Amino acid sequence: MMQPQQPYTGQIFQPTQAYTPSTPQSFYGNNFEDEPPLLEELGINFDHIWQKTLTVLHPLKVADGSIMNETDLAGPMVFCLAFGATLLLAGKIQFGYVYGISAIGCLGMFCLLNLMSMTGVSFGCVASVLGYCLLPMILLSSFAVVFSLQGMVGVILTAGIIGWCSFSASKIFISALAMEGQQLLVAYPCALLYGVFALISIF
Amino acid sequence: MAYHSGYGAQGSKHRVRAAPEPPPLFDDTSGGYPAQPGAYPPQGSDVAFNVNHLLADPMANVAVAYGSSIASQGKDMVHKELHRFVSMNKLKHFFAVDTSYVARKLGLLVFPYTHQNWEVQYSRDVPLPPRQDLNAPDLYIPTMAFITYILLAGMALGIQKRFSPEVLGLCASTALVWVVIEVLALLLGLYLATVRSDLGTFHLLAYSGYKYVGMILSVLTGLLFGSDGYYVALAWTSAALMYFIVRSLRMTSVGTDGVGGPAPRQRFQLYLTLAEAAFQPMIIYWLTFHLVR
């Protein structure tokens, strides 16, 4: 007896695939309604992005090592563009510097982490972590749109935000790569990198 | 339909509302686009094409496969060339550091006068990594100090309103060239003296990179306290660095033959060490005085 949900649509002399409705992921896109949503197909998972953002924003919360298993560059791209946009609001058209510095910084961190850790790390993972931890820097540069950062208050605020960014980045790296006793050593090059970003924001 | 819940009912509902009759985005060779939810084209090969509308062309699939194989070939080639010049294991040995080692080593570089035992420890003929031996040289501190020095030079020039990105590049390349010259000169000296020592290229690189710590301290003191502070810090860090280098390298040059007397070979190496130590303050001064006016 054929169920109404499973019409047999094969042709004579054409072997048909077994139709298993319990595994909808096994074939995609044979029909417009059966395709996965665009975001899932692109690999953008808003829930994970939000989780990673929260991890960055709570520097004292212990990070879960497995959240960095999927390297997604969608969040970091958004943050980089937002950083450039806030700089634009302050009148500095410096997308080129942001791009160049982030590329060189990611490359440097990639080499350093590969040398310092027992397990290697992929470039996408490094770029993803560094991009997520750029989020507090966006706060700094949007602050710089309204107030000038060149006084004592600006210096303290900048130092605090650099510390926040590099602490989060090193925390995620440490938990993802299982390195013990090296958090400050990983935080220092991150602080140098974010310091250069802060210099762009200030001057 | 049961299978729709797997995709998120919202998404599929959206799709159904948006496009009741989807126009074919590519040439469907199955002869018609069945609109029933359970239908699919009979040929199995079309399912692959339907997955990704962008890669409908079989040539595109081939191109993607070719491109990714080229990319992996390129990566392998880079790794092979790199491994010919640099042994990754040896390099990793110099980066196996932890925070307490770095803190103690920095303290030693600034105040080496109270340290008693300068010998590098071994375990079964293999030198211990820096994590377990304070006297072992590492490359983390020199690398970080070099980068910090470049950024500090940029900042110092910025404060004096003499900053431009080209000057930063100039500073970086000058410092790098001096490091390379020093390491090459030391290698040449060690080769001429034909001493049996464990000083490989990376050891020499590490020892010549330790002076950047002194440079950073001098520049910082100069920026905070003016020209007098700069000269005081320069004198202090130069003396400490000279003492550190002479004590560290004297241990490696004694060798394992047990001859303690001043054989001419060992005297030559001692002179080499002293010359290198005397060379450090000149380099420090040369690379930093223009930053502190």
CSV table of C-alpha atoms in Angstrom, one decimal:
chain,number,residue,atom,x,y,z
A,1,MET,CA,0.0,0.0,0.0
A,2,MET,CA,1.5,3.3,-0.9
A,3,GLN,CA,1.5,6.1,1.6
A,4,PRO,CA,0.2,9.4,0.3
A,5,GLN,CA,3.5,11.0,1.4
A,6,GLN,CA,5.6,8.7,-0.7
A,7,PRO,CA,4.5,8.7,-4.3
A,8,TYR,CA,6.5,6.4,-6.5
A,9,THR,CA,7.9,8.4,-9.3
A,10,GLY,CA,10.4,6.2,-10.8
A,11,GLN,CA,10.4,5.3,-14.5
A,12,ILE,CA,10.5,1.9,-16.1
A,13,PHE,CA,14.1,0.6,-16.5
A,14,GLN,CA,15.4,3.4,-14.4
A,15,PRO,CA,16.5,2.3,-10.9
A,16,THR,CA,15.4,4.8,-8.4
A,17,GLN,CA,17.1,5.8,-5.2
A,18,ALA,CA,15.6,4.7,-2.0
A,19,TYR,CA,13.6,7.4,-0.5
A,20,THR,CA,14.2,7.8,3.2
A,21,PRO,CA,12.4,10.7,4.7
A,22,SER,CA,14.2,10.1,8.0
A,23,THR,CA,17.4,11.4,6.6
A,24,PRO,CA,16.6,14.6,4.9
A,25,GLN,CA,20.2,15.7,4.7
A,26,SER,CA,21.2,12.8,2.4
A,27,PHE,CA,20.1,14.6,-0.7
A,28,TYR,CA,19.7,18.3,-1.1
A,29,GLY,CA,18.1,20.5,-3.6
A,30,ASN,CA,16.2,18.0,-5.6
A,31,ASN,CA,13.3,20.4,-5.1
A,32,PHE,CA,13.2,24.0,-4.1
A,33,GLU,CA,11.3,23.3,-0.9
A,34,ASP,CA,13.7,20.5,0.1
A,35,GLU,CA,16.8,22.7,0.0
A,36,PRO,CA,18.3,23.7,3.4
A,37,PRO,CA,18.0,27.3,4.3
A,38,LEU,CA,20.5,29.6,2.7
A,39,LEU,CA,22.3,30.3,6.0
A,40,GLU,CA,22.8,26.7,6.8
A,41,GLU,CA,24.1,26.0,3.3
A,42,LEU,CA,26.6,28.9,3.7
A,43,GLY,CA,27.6,27.6,7.1
A,44,ILE,CA,26.6,30.7,9.0
A,45,ASN,CA,25.1,29.7,12.2
A,46,PHE,CA,23.8,32.6,14.2
A,47,ASP,CA,23.6,30.7,17.4
A,48,HIS,CA,27.3,29.8,17.4
A,49,ILE,CA,28.3,33.4,16.4
A,50,TRP,CA,26.3,34.7,19.3
A,51,GLN,CA,27.9,32.2,21.7
A,52,LYS,CA,31.4,33.1,20.5
A,53,THR,CA,30.6,36.8,20.9
A,54,LEU,CA,29.5,36.3,24.4
A,55,THR,CA,32.7,34.4,25.2
A,56,VAL,CA,34.6,37.4,24.0
A,57,LEU,CA,32.5,39.9,26.0
A,58,HIS,CA,32.9,38.0,29.3
A,59,PRO,CA,36.7,37.9,29.8
A,60,LEU,CA,36.5,36.2,33.1
A,61,LYS,CA,34.2,33.4,31.9
A,62,VAL,CA,36.0,30.1,31.3
A,63,ALA,CA,36.0,29.3,27.5
A,64,ASP,CA,35.0,26.0,26.1
A,65,GLY,CA,37.7,24.6,23.9
A,66,SER,CA,35.4,23.1,21.3
A,67,ILE,CA,33.7,26.3,20.2
A,68,MET,CA,36.6,27.0,17.8
A,69,ASN,CA,36.3,23.7,16.0
A,70,GLU,CA,34.5,25.2,13.1
A,71,THR,CA,36.4,28.1,11.8
A,72,ASP,CA,33.9,30.6,10.6
A,73,LEU,CA,35.1,33.9,9.1
A,74,ALA,CA,31.7,35.5,8.8
A,75,GLY,CA,31.6,37.0,12.2
A,76,PRO,CA,35.2,38.4,12.0
A,77,MET,CA,34.5,39.9,8.6
A,78,VAL,CA,31.5,41.7,10.0
A,79,PHE,CA,33.6,43.0,12.9
A,80,CYS,CA,36.4,44.2,10.7
A,81,LEU,CA,34.0,46.0,8.5
A,82,ALA,CA,32.3,47.6,11.5
A,83,PHE,CA,35.7,48.7,12.8
A,84,GLY,CA,36.5,50.3,9.4
A,85,ALA,CA,33.1,51.9,9.4
A,86,THR,CA,33.5,53.5,12.8
A,87,LEU,CA,36.9,54.8,11.7
A,88,LEU,CA,35.2,56.2,8.7
A,89,LEU,CA,32.7,58.0,11.0
A,90,ALA,CA,35.7,59.7,12.6
A,91,GLY,CA,37.0,60.8,9.3
A,92,LYS,CA,39.8,58.3,8.8
A,93,ILE,CA,39.6,56.3,5.5
A,94,GLN,CA,42.1,53.6,6.5
A,95,PHE,CA,40.6,50.3,5.4
A,96,GLY,CA,43.9,49.5,3.7
A,97,TYR,CA,45.8,49.8,6.9
A,98,VAL,CA,43.3,47.7,8.8
A,99,TYR,CA,43.4,45.0,6.2
A,100,GLY,CA,47.2,45.0,5.9
A,101,ILE,CA,47.8,44.9,9.6
A,102,SER,CA,45.2,42.2,10.3
A,103,ALA,CA,46.7,40.1,7.5
A,104,ILE,CA,50.3,40.4,8.8
A,105,GLY,CA,49.2,40.0,12.4
A,106,CYS,CA,47.2,36.8,11.6
A,107,LEU,CA,50.2,35.4,9.8
A,108,GLY,CA,52.5,36.2,12.7
A,109,MET,CA,50.2,34.7,15.3
A,110,PHE,CA,49.8,31.6,13.1
A,111,CYS,CA,53.5,31.1,12.9
A,112,LEU,CA,54.0,31.7,16.6
A,113,LEU,CA,51.2,29.5,17.8
A,114,ASN,CA,52.3,26.7,15.5
A,115,LEU,CA,55.8,26.9,17.1
A,116,MET,CA,54.6,27.2,20.7
A,117,SER,CA,51.9,24.6,20.9
A,118,MET,CA,52.0,20.9,20.8
A,119,THR,CA,49.2,20.5,18.3
A,120,GLY,CA,49.3,22.7,15.3
A,121,VAL,CA,46.6,25.3,14.5
A,122,SER,CA,45.1,26.2,11.2
A,123,PHE,CA,45.2,29.7,9.8
A,124,GLY,CA,41.4,29.9,9.6
A,125,CYS,CA,41.2,29.2,13.4
A,126,VAL,CA,43.7,32.0,14.2
A,127,ALA,CA,42.0,34.5,11.9
A,128,SER,CA,38.6,33.6,13.3
A,129,VAL,CA,39.7,34.0,17.0
A,130,LEU,CA,41.5,37.3,16.3
A,131,GLY,CA,38.6,38.6,14.4
A,132,TYR,CA,36.1,37.9,17.1
A,133,CYS,CA,38.3,39.5,19.8
A,134,LEU,CA,38.3,42.7,17.7
A,135,LEU,CA,34.9,43.5,19.1
A,136,PRO,CA,35.9,45.6,22.1
A,137,MET,CA,38.2,47.6,19.7
A,138,ILE,CA,35.0,48.7,17.9
A,139,LEU,CA,33.7,50.1,21.1
A,140,LEU,CA,37.0,52.1,21.4
A,141,SER,CA,36.8,53.5,17.9
A,142,SER,CA,33.2,54.4,18.2
A,143,PHE,CA,34.1,56.2,21.4
A,144,ALA,CA,36.8,58.0,19.5
A,145,VAL,CA,34.2,59.4,17.1
A,146,VAL,CA,32.7,61.5,19.8
A,147,PHE,CA,35.5,62.2,22.3
A,148,SER,CA,39.2,62.6,21.6
A,149,LEU,CA,41.3,59.8,23.1
A,150,GLN,CA,44.5,61.8,23.5
A,151,GLY,CA,44.1,62.7,27.2
A,152,MET,CA,44.8,60.7,30.3
A,153,VAL,CA,41.3,59.2,30.2
A,154,GLY,CA,41.8,58.1,26.7
A,155,VAL,CA,45.1,56.4,27.5
A,156,ILE,CA,43.6,54.5,30.4
A,157,LEU,CA,40.6,53.5,28.4
A,158,THR,CA,42.8,52.4,25.5
A,159,ALA,CA,45.0,50.3,27.8
A,160,GLY,CA,41.9,48.7,29.3
A,161,ILE,CA,40.4,47.8,26.0
A,162,ILE,CA,43.7,46.4,24.6
A,163,GLY,CA,44.0,44.3,27.8
A,164,TRP,CA,40.4,43.1,27.4
A,165,CYS,CA,40.9,42.1,23.7
A,166,SER,CA,44.2,40.3,24.2
A,167,PHE,CA,43.0,38.5,27.4
A,168,SER,CA,39.9,37.1,25.6
A,169,ALA,CA,42.0,36.1,22.6
A,170,SER,CA,44.6,34.3,24.7
A,171,LYS,CA,41.9,32.7,26.8
A,172,ILE,CA,40.3,31.2,23.7
A,173,PHE,CA,43.7,30.1,22.2
A,174,ILE,CA,44.8,28.5,25.5
A,175,SER,CA,41.6,26.5,25.8
A,176,ALA,CA,41.4,25.5,22.2
A,177,LEU,CA,45.1,24.4,21.9
A,178,ALA,CA,45.5,23.0,25.5
A,179,MET,CA,48.6,25.0,26.3
A,180,GLU,CA,49.4,25.4,30.0
A,181,GLY,CA,51.3,28.1,31.7
A,182,GLN,CA,51.5,30.2,28.5
A,183,GLN,CA,48.5,32.5,28.7
A,184,LEU,CA,50.5,35.7,29.3
A,185,LEU,CA,52.9,34.6,26.6
A,186,VAL,CA,50.1,34.3,24.1
A,187,ALA,CA,48.4,37.5,25.3
A,188,TYR,CA,51.5,39.6,24.7
A,189,PRO,CA,51.7,39.3,20.9
A,190,CYS,CA,47.9,39.7,20.8
A,191,ALA,CA,48.3,42.9,22.8
A,192,LEU,CA,50.9,44.2,20.4
A,193,LEU,CA,48.5,43.5,17.5
A,194,TYR,CA,45.5,45.2,19.1
A,195,GLY,CA,47.8,48.0,20.2
A,196,VAL,CA,48.5,48.8,16.5
A,197,PHE,CA,44.8,48.8,15.9
A,198,ALA,CA,44.3,51.2,18.8
A,199,LEU,CA,47.1,53.4,17.4
A,200,ILE,CA,45.1,53.7,14.2
A,201,SER,CA,42.0,54.6,16.2
A,202,ILE,CA,43.7,57.3,18.2
A,203,PHE,CA,46.0,59.0,15.7
B,1,MET,CA,5.7,16.7,5.7
B,2,ALA,CA,7.9,15.1,8.3
B,3,TYR,CA,11.2,15.9,6.7
B,4,HIS,CA,10.6,19.6,6.5
B,5,SER,CA,11.1,19.9,10.3
B,6,GLY,CA,14.7,19.0,9.9
B,7,TYR,CA,15.4,22.1,8.0
B,8,GLY,CA,13.6,24.4,10.3
B,9,ALA,CA,10.0,24.9,9.4
B,10,GLN,CA,10.3,28.6,9.2
B,11,GLY,CA,12.8,28.4,6.3
B,12,SER,CA,10.8,26.0,4.2
B,13,LYS,CA,7.6,27.9,4.8
B,14,HIS,CA,9.5,31.0,3.6
B,15,ARG,CA,10.5,29.3,0.5
B,16,VAL,CA,7.1,28.0,-0.3
B,17,ARG,CA,5.6,31.5,0.1
B,18,ALA,CA,8.3,33.2,-1.9
B,19,ALA,CA,8.4,31.1,-5.0
B,20,PRO,CA,5.4,29.0,-5.8
B,21,GLU,CA,6.8,28.0,-9.2
B,22,PRO,CA,10.6,28.1,-9.2
B,23,PRO,CA,12.1,28.9,-12.6
B,24,PRO,CA,14.8,26.5,-13.6
B,25,LEU,CA,18.2,28.3,-13.0
B,26,PHE,CA,20.1,25.9,-15.2
B,27,ASP,CA,19.4,23.4,-18.0
B,28,ASP,CA,17.7,20.5,-16.3
B,29,THR,CA,18.4,17.5,-18.5
B,30,SER,CA,15.9,15.4,-16.8
B,31,GLY,CA,13.2,16.8,-19.0
B,32,GLY,CA,10.9,18.9,-16.7
B,33,TYR,CA,11.0,20.1,-13.2
B,34,PRO,CA,8.6,18.1,-11.1
B,35,ALA,CA,6.7,20.3,-8.6
B,36,GLN,CA,5.6,17.5,-6.3
B,37,PRO,CA,7.3,17.5,-2.9
B,38,GLY,CA,8.3,13.8,-3.1
B,39,ALA,CA,9.5,13.7,-6.7
B,40,TYR,CA,13.0,13.8,-7.9
B,41,PRO,CA,14.6,13.5,-11.4
B,42,PRO,CA,15.2,9.9,-12.3
B,43,GLN,CA,18.8,10.2,-13.3
B,44,GLY,CA,21.1,10.1,-10.3
B,45,SER,CA,23.7,12.5,-11.8
B,46,ASP,CA,21.3,15.4,-11.7
B,47,VAL,CA,21.0,15.3,-8.0
B,48,ALA,CA,24.7,16.4,-7.7
B,49,PHE,CA,24.0,19.3,-10.0
B,50,ASN,CA,21.0,20.3,-8.0
B,51,VAL,CA,23.0,20.6,-4.8
B,52,ASN,CA,24.7,23.8,-5.7
B,53,HIS,CA,23.3,26.1,-8.4
B,54,LEU,CA,26.6,27.9,-8.9
B,55,LEU,CA,28.4,24.8,-10.0
B,56,ALA,CA,26.0,23.4,-12.5
B,57,ASP,CA,28.6,23.1,-15.2
B,58,PRO,CA,30.6,19.9,-15.1
B,59,MET,CA,33.7,21.9,-16.2
B,60,ALA,CA,33.4,24.0,-13.1
B,61,ASN,CA,33.5,20.9,-10.9
B,62,VAL,CA,36.7,19.8,-12.7
B,63,ALA,CA,38.2,23.3,-12.3
B,64,VAL,CA,37.5,23.3,-8.6
B,65,ALA,CA,39.0,19.9,-8.1
B,66,TYR,CA,42.1,21.0,-10.2
B,67,GLY,CA,42.4,24.2,-8.3
B,68,SER,CA,42.3,22.6,-4.9
B,69,SER,CA,44.9,20.0,-6.0
B,70,ILE,CA,47.1,22.8,-7.2
B,71,ALA,CA,46.7,24.5,-3.9
B,72,SER,CA,47.6,21.5,-1.9
B,73,GLN,CA,50.6,20.9,-4.2
B,74,GLY,CA,51.8,24.4,-3.6
B,75,LYS,CA,51.4,24.0,0.1
B,76,ASP,CA,53.5,20.8,0.0
B,77,MET,CA,56.2,22.5,-2.0
B,78,VAL,CA,56.4,25.4,0.5
B,79,HIS,CA,56.7,22.9,3.4
B,80,LYS,CA,59.4,21.0,1.6
B,81,GLU,CA,61.5,24.0,0.9
B,82,LEU,CA,61.0,25.3,4.4
B,83,HIS,CA,62.1,22.0,5.9
B,84,ARG,CA,65.2,22.0,3.8
B,85,PHE,CA,66.5,25.2,5.5
B,86,VAL,CA,64.9,25.1,8.9
B,87,SER,CA,64.2,22.0,11.0
B,88,MET,CA,60.9,22.6,12.7
B,89,ASN,CA,61.7,20.4,15.6
B,90,LYS,CA,64.8,22.3,16.5
B,91,LEU,CA,62.9,25.6,16.1
B,92,LYS,CA,60.1,24.3,18.3
B,93,HIS,CA,62.6,23.5,21.0
B,94,PHE,CA,63.4,27.2,21.3
B,95,PHE,CA,59.8,28.2,21.7
B,96,ALA,CA,58.9,25.7,24.4
B,97,VAL,CA,58.7,28.3,27.1
B,98,ASP,CA,56.3,29.2,29.8
B,99,THR,CA,55.5,32.3,31.7
B,100,SER,CA,57.8,31.7,34.7
B,101,TYR,CA,60.8,31.0,32.5
B,102,VAL,CA,60.2,34.2,30.6
B,103,ALA,CA,59.8,36.2,33.8
B,104,ARG,CA,63.0,34.8,35.4
B,105,LYS,CA,65.0,35.2,32.2
B,106,LEU,CA,64.0,38.8,31.9
B,107,GLY,CA,65.1,39.4,35.5
B,108,LEU,CA,68.3,37.6,34.7
B,109,LEU,CA,68.9,39.9,31.7
B,110,VAL,CA,68.5,43.0,33.8
B,111,PHE,CA,70.3,41.7,36.9
B,112,PRO,CA,72.6,38.8,36.2
B,113,TYR,CA,75.1,39.3,39.1
B,114,THR,CA,73.5,37.0,41.7
B,115,HIS,CA,73.0,34.0,39.5
B,116,GLN,CA,75.2,31.1,40.5
B,117,ASN,CA,74.9,28.2,38.1
B,118,TRP,CA,75.2,29.1,34.5
B,119,GLU,CA,75.5,25.7,32.9
B,120,VAL,CA,73.0,24.4,30.4
B,121,GLN,CA,71.6,21.2,31.7
B,122,TYR,CA,71.3,18.1,29.6
B,123,SER,CA,69.3,14.9,29.8
B,124,ARG,CA,71.0,12.1,27.9
B,125,ASP,CA,73.0,14.3,25.6
B,126,VAL,CA,69.9,16.3,24.6
B,127,PRO,CA,69.7,19.9,26.0
B,128,LEU,CA,66.7,20.5,28.1
B,129,PRO,CA,64.1,22.8,26.7
B,130,PRO,CA,63.8,26.2,28.2
B,131,ARG,CA,60.8,25.3,30.2
B,132,GLN,CA,62.9,23.1,32.5
B,133,ASP,CA,66.2,24.9,32.4
B,134,LEU,CA,66.7,28.6,33.1
B,135,ASN,CA,70.0,28.7,31.3
B,136,ALA,CA,68.8,27.4,28.0
B,137,PRO,CA,68.5,30.1,25.3
B,138,ASP,CA,65.1,30.6,23.7
B,139,LEU,CA,63.8,32.5,20.7
B,140,TYR,CA,60.5,33.7,22.1
B,141,ILE,CA,62.1,36.6,24.1
B,142,PRO,CA,64.3,37.9,21.2
B,143,THR,CA,61.4,37.7,18.7
B,144,MET,CA,58.9,39.5,20.9
B,145,ALA,CA,61.6,42.0,21.9
B,146,PHE,CA,62.4,42.7,18.3
B,147,ILE,CA,58.8,43.4,17.4
B,148,THR,CA,58.3,45.5,20.5
B,149,TYR,CA,61.4,47.5,19.6
B,150,ILE,CA,60.0,48.3,16.1
B,151,LEU,CA,56.7,49.4,17.5
B,152,LEU,CA,58.3,51.4,20.2
B,153,ALA,CA,60.5,53.1,17.7
B,154,GLY,CA,57.4,54.0,15.7
B,155,MET,CA,55.8,55.4,18.8
B,156,ALA,CA,58.9,57.4,19.8
B,157,LEU,CA,59.2,58.9,16.3
B,158,GLY,CA,55.5,59.6,16.4
B,159,ILE,CA,55.9,61.5,19.6
B,160,GLN,CA,58.6,63.5,18.0
B,161,LYS,CA,56.4,64.1,15.0
B,162,ARG,CA,58.8,62.4,12.7
B,163,PHE,CA,56.7,59.4,12.0
B,164,SER,CA,55.9,57.9,8.7
B,165,PRO,CA,55.4,54.2,7.7
B,166,GLU,CA,58.5,54.3,5.6
B,167,VAL,CA,60.6,55.2,8.6
B,168,LEU,CA,59.2,52.2,10.5
B,169,GLY,CA,60.2,49.9,7.7
B,170,LEU,CA,63.6,51.5,7.6
B,171,CYS,CA,64.1,50.9,11.4
B,172,ALA,CA,62.9,47.3,11.1
B,173,SER,CA,65.2,46.5,8.2
B,174,THR,CA,68.2,48.2,9.8
B,175,ALA,CA,67.9,46.3,13.0
B,176,LEU,CA,67.4,43.0,11.1
B,177,VAL,CA,70.5,43.6,9.1
B,178,TRP,CA,72.6,44.2,12.2
B,179,VAL,CA,71.3,41.0,13.7
B,180,VAL,CA,72.2,39.1,10.5
B,181,ILE,CA,75.7,40.6,10.4
B,182,GLU,CA,76.4,39.8,14.0
B,183,VAL,CA,75.2,36.2,13.6
B,184,LEU,CA,77.3,35.7,10.5
B,185,ALA,CA,80.4,37.2,12.1
B,186,LEU,CA,80.0,34.9,15.1
B,187,LEU,CA,79.5,31.9,12.9
B,188,LEU,CA,82.6,32.8,10.9
B,189,GLY,CA,84.6,33.3,14.1
B,190,LEU,CA,83.5,30.0,15.5
B,191,TYR,CA,84.3,28.3,12.2
B,192,LEU,CA,87.8,29.7,12.1
B,193,ALA,CA,88.5,28.8,15.7
B,194,THR,CA,87.3,25.2,15.0
B,195,VAL,CA,86.0,24.8,18.5
B,196,ARG,CA,83.8,22.0,19.4
B,197,SER,CA,80.8,23.7,20.8
B,198,ASP,CA,77.0,23.2,20.8
B,199,LEU,CA,76.4,26.7,19.5
B,200,GLY,CA,74.2,26.3,16.5
B,201,THR,CA,72.8,29.1,14.4
B,202,PHE,CA,69.7,29.4,16.5
B,203,HIS,CA,71.7,29.7,19.7
B,204,LEU,CA,73.6,32.6,18.3
B,205,LEU,CA,70.4,34.1,17.0
B,206,ALA,CA,69.0,33.9,20.5
B,207,TYR,CA,72.0,35.4,22.2
B,208,SER,CA,72.2,38.3,19.8
B,209,GLY,CA,68.5,38.9,20.2
B,210,TYR,CA,68.7,39.3,23.9
B,211,LYS,CA,70.1,42.8,23.5
B,212,TYR,CA,66.7,44.1,22.2
B,213,VAL,CA,65.4,43.8,25.8
B,214,GLY,CA,68.1,46.2,26.9
B,215,MET,CA,67.3,48.5,24.0
B,216,ILE,CA,63.6,48.6,24.9
B,217,LEU,CA,64.4,49.5,28.5
B,218,SER,CA,66.8,52.2,27.4
B,219,VAL,CA,64.3,53.8,25.0
B,220,LEU,CA,61.5,53.6,27.6
B,221,THR,CA,63.6,55.2,30.2
B,222,GLY,CA,64.7,57.8,27.8
B,223,LEU,CA,61.1,58.6,26.8
B,224,LEU,CA,60.0,58.9,30.4
B,225,PHE,CA,63.0,60.6,32.0
B,226,GLY,CA,64.7,62.4,29.2
B,227,SER,CA,68.2,62.1,27.9
B,228,ASP,CA,69.9,61.5,31.3
B,229,GLY,CA,67.6,58.6,32.0
B,230,TYR,CA,68.5,57.2,28.7
B,231,TYR,CA,72.2,57.2,29.3
B,232,VAL,CA,71.9,55.7,32.8
B,233,ALA,CA,69.7,52.9,31.5
B,234,LEU,CA,72.0,52.4,28.6
B,235,ALA,CA,75.0,52.0,30.9
B,236,TRP,CA,73.2,49.7,33.2
B,237,THR,CA,71.7,47.4,30.6
B,238,SER,CA,75.0,47.3,28.6
B,239,ALA,CA,76.9,46.2,31.7
B,240,ALA,CA,74.3,43.6,32.6
B,241,LEU,CA,74.2,42.2,29.0
B,242,MET,CA,77.9,42.0,28.8
B,243,TYR,CA,78.2,40.1,32.0
B,244,PHE,CA,75.3,37.8,31.0
B,245,ILE,CA,76.8,37.0,27.6
B,246,VAL,CA,80.3,36.3,28.9
B,247,ARG,CA,79.1,34.0,31.7
B,248,SER,CA,76.7,32.1,29.4
B,249,LEU,CA,79.0,31.6,26.5
B,250,ARG,CA,82.0,30.8,28.5
B,251,MET,CA,80.3,27.7,29.8
B,252,THR,CA,79.5,26.4,26.3
B,253,SER,CA,83.0,26.9,25.1
B,254,VAL,CA,84.8,24.9,27.8
B,255,GLY,CA,83.7,21.7,26.0
B,256,THR,CA,83.8,18.2,27.3
B,257,ASP,CA,87.5,17.4,26.9
B,258,GLY,CA,88.3,18.4,30.4
B,259,VAL,CA,91.3,20.5,29.5
B,260,GLY,CA,91.2,23.5,31.7
B,261,GLY,CA,94.4,25.3,30.6
B,262,PRO,CA,94.4,28.2,28.2
B,263,ALA,CA,95.0,26.3,25.0
B,264,PRO,CA,95.3,28.8,22.1
B,265,ARG,CA,92.0,27.6,20.6
B,266,GLN,CA,90.1,28.2,23.8
B,267,ARG,CA,91.8,31.5,24.3
B,268,PHE,CA,90.7,32.5,20.8
B,269,GLN,CA,87.2,31.6,21.7
B,270,LEU,CA,87.4,33.6,24.9
B,271,TYR,CA,88.5,36.6,22.9
B,272,LEU,CA,85.6,36.0,20.5
B,273,THR,CA,83.2,36.0,23.4
B,274,LEU,CA,84.6,39.2,24.9
B,275,ALA,CA,84.6,40.9,21.5
B,276,GLU,CA,81.0,40.0,21.1
B,277,ALA,CA,80.1,41.3,24.5
B,278,ALA,CA,81.9,44.5,23.8
B,279,PHE,CA,80.1,44.9,20.6
B,280,GLN,CA,76.7,44.9,22.2
B,281,PRO,CA,76.7,48.4,23.8
B,282,MET,CA,77.8,49.9,20.6
B,283,ILE,CA,74.9,48.4,18.7
B,284,ILE,CA,72.5,49.3,21.4
B,285,TYR,CA,73.6,52.9,21.2
B,286,TRP,CA,73.7,53.0,17.5
B,287,LEU,CA,70.1,51.7,17.1
B,288,THR,CA,68.5,53.8,19.8
B,289,PHE,CA,70.1,57.2,20.2
B,290,HIS,CA,68.2,58.7,17.3
B,291,LEU,CA,64.9,57.8,19.0
B,292,VAL,CA,65.7,59.8,22.2
B,293,ARG,CA,66.6,63.3,21.5
